[in-house]
Amino acid sequence: MSFETPLPPYNASDPHATFLNSICFDLLLIEMVPLAYRMAEQMANARSGGSAQVDEEEQRGAVFRRLDALGYRVGQGLVERFSRDRPRFTDTLDMIKFLCKDLWTLVFRKQIDNLKTNHRGVYVLTDNAFRPFARMSMSSPSEALARAQPV
């Protein structure tokens, strides 16, 4: 899958050639959170047998779990697809390099801005211009970052 404009000549019948408009990707990311909230509310109403009041904290937890599971599944699929022609990763650092340089570039058209580690297996990837956050409506960028942090 690529977000780049296909350059001629390209074969549209190639089963491995997939082109995606970046606006479609942005719209999908924008709609994922409201969809997760609607699904959590519908599932809670189905469990209670009607339109009972849904506990906000419970609903928020259900939304986080749904989005986390969805992100894990999609991320795993992307990694499997884009790393299938590569030799097997030998250590954790090779995997992190693949994520920062190759996969992030394919999905978000840029490399990670910063990579930090505590040398105990914890890595922190920083993207200062994360595209999905650019569309968040907040009065200041710092408020958007604060709202994006899980509670």
Coordinates of C-alpha atoms in Angstrom, one line a residue:
M1 CA 0.0 0.0 0.0
S2 CA 1.3 3.4 -0.8
F3 CA 0.1 7.0 -0.4
E4 CA 2.2 8.2 -3.3
T5 CA 0.7 9.1 -6.6
P6 CA 1.3 6.3 -9.0
L7 CA 3.8 7.1 -11.7
P8 CA 3.1 5.8 -15.2
P9 CA 3.6 3.2 -16.3
Y10 CA 1.9 1.1 -13.7
N11 CA -0.2 -2.0 -14.0
A12 CA -3.6 -1.5 -12.4
S13 CA -4.2 -5.3 -12.6
D14 CA -1.2 -6.0 -10.4
P15 CA -2.7 -7.7 -7.3
H16 CA 0.1 -6.3 -5.1
A17 CA -0.4 -2.7 -6.2
T18 CA -2.7 -0.8 -3.8
F19 CA -3.2 2.9 -3.9
L20 CA -4.9 4.9 -1.2
N21 CA -5.8 8.5 -1.1
S22 CA -4.4 10.2 2.0
I23 CA -7.7 12.1 2.5
C24 CA -9.6 8.8 2.8
F25 CA -7.1 7.7 5.4
D26 CA -7.5 11.0 7.4
L27 CA -11.3 10.6 7.2
L28 CA -11.1 7.0 8.5
L29 CA -9.0 8.1 11.4
I30 CA -11.3 10.9 12.2
E31 CA -14.4 8.6 12.3
M32 CA -12.8 5.8 14.3
V33 CA -13.3 7.3 17.8
P34 CA -17.0 8.4 17.3
L35 CA -17.7 4.9 15.9
A36 CA -16.1 3.2 18.9
Y37 CA -18.3 5.4 21.2
R38 CA -21.4 4.5 19.3
M39 CA -20.6 0.8 19.3
A40 CA -19.8 0.8 23.1
E41 CA -23.1 2.6 23.7
Q42 CA -25.1 0.1 21.5
M43 CA -23.4 -2.9 23.2
A44 CA -24.2 -1.5 26.7
N45 CA -27.8 -0.9 25.7
A46 CA -28.1 -4.4 24.3
R47 CA -26.7 -5.9 27.6
S48 CA -29.1 -3.9 29.7
G49 CA -32.1 -4.6 27.5
G50 CA -32.9 -1.1 26.7
S51 CA -31.8 2.5 26.8
A52 CA -30.3 2.5 30.3
Q53 CA -27.9 5.2 31.4
V54 CA -24.4 4.2 30.5
D55 CA -21.6 4.8 33.0
E56 CA -19.3 7.3 31.3
E57 CA -16.1 5.8 32.8
E58 CA -17.2 2.2 31.8
Q59 CA -18.0 3.4 28.3
R60 CA -14.7 5.2 28.0
G61 CA -12.8 2.1 29.1
A62 CA -14.7 0.0 26.5
V63 CA -13.8 2.6 23.8
F64 CA -10.1 2.5 24.8
R65 CA -10.1 -1.3 24.7
R66 CA -11.8 -1.5 21.3
L67 CA -9.5 1.1 19.8
D68 CA -6.4 -0.6 21.3
A69 CA -7.5 -4.0 19.9
L70 CA -8.2 -2.5 16.5
G71 CA -4.9 -0.7 16.4
Y72 CA -3.0 -3.8 17.4
R73 CA -4.7 -5.9 14.7
V74 CA -4.2 -3.3 12.0
G75 CA -0.6 -2.6 13.0
Q76 CA 0.2 -6.3 13.1
G77 CA -1.2 -6.7 9.6
L78 CA 0.8 -3.8 8.3
V79 CA 4.0 -5.1 9.8
E80 CA 3.4 -8.6 8.4
R81 CA 2.6 -7.2 4.9
F82 CA 5.5 -4.8 4.6
S83 CA 8.1 -7.0 6.2
R84 CA 7.3 -10.3 4.4
D85 CA 10.1 -9.8 1.9
R86 CA 12.7 -9.0 4.5
P87 CA 14.9 -11.3 6.5
R88 CA 13.6 -12.2 9.9
F89 CA 14.4 -9.6 12.6
T90 CA 17.3 -10.7 14.8
D91 CA 16.8 -8.4 17.8
T92 CA 14.5 -5.8 19.2
L93 CA 16.5 -2.9 17.8
D94 CA 16.0 -4.1 14.2
M95 CA 12.3 -4.2 14.8
I96 CA 12.3 -0.6 16.2
K97 CA 14.4 0.6 13.3
F98 CA 11.9 -1.0 10.9
L99 CA 9.0 0.8 12.6
C100 CA 10.8 4.2 12.8
K101 CA 12.3 4.3 9.3
D102 CA 10.2 2.1 7.0
L103 CA 6.7 1.5 8.4
W104 CA 6.2 5.0 9.7
T105 CA 7.3 6.4 6.4
L106 CA 4.9 4.2 4.5
V107 CA 1.9 5.1 6.6
F108 CA 2.6 8.7 7.7
R109 CA 5.0 9.9 4.9
K110 CA 7.7 10.8 7.4
Q111 CA 10.2 9.2 9.8
I112 CA 9.9 9.3 13.6
D113 CA 11.3 12.5 15.0
N114 CA 12.9 11.0 18.1
L115 CA 13.6 7.6 19.6
K116 CA 14.5 7.2 23.2
T117 CA 15.2 4.1 25.2
N118 CA 16.1 3.2 28.8
H119 CA 18.2 0.2 27.6
R120 CA 15.9 -2.1 29.4
G121 CA 13.5 -2.9 26.6
V122 CA 11.4 0.3 26.8
Y123 CA 11.3 2.5 23.7
V124 CA 9.6 5.9 23.3
L125 CA 8.9 7.0 19.7
T126 CA 8.1 10.7 19.3
D127 CA 6.4 12.2 16.3
N128 CA 6.2 16.0 16.7
A129 CA 3.8 16.5 13.8
F130 CA 1.5 13.4 14.1
R131 CA -1.0 13.8 11.3
P132 CA -4.1 12.5 13.1
F133 CA -3.6 15.0 15.8
A134 CA -3.3 17.9 13.3
R135 CA -7.1 17.6 12.7
M136 CA -8.1 17.8 16.3
S137 CA -10.1 21.0 17.2
M138 CA -8.5 22.5 20.3
S139 CA -7.7 26.1 21.3
S140 CA -4.0 25.3 21.5
P141 CA -1.7 22.4 20.4
S142 CA -0.8 21.7 24.0
E143 CA -4.5 21.2 24.8
A144 CA -4.7 18.7 22.0
L145 CA -1.7 16.8 23.3
A146 CA -3.1 16.8 26.8
R147 CA -6.5 15.5 25.6
A148 CA -4.9 12.7 23.6
Q149 CA -3.1 11.2 26.6
P150 CA -4.9 8.2 28.1
V151 CA -6.2 8.7 31.6

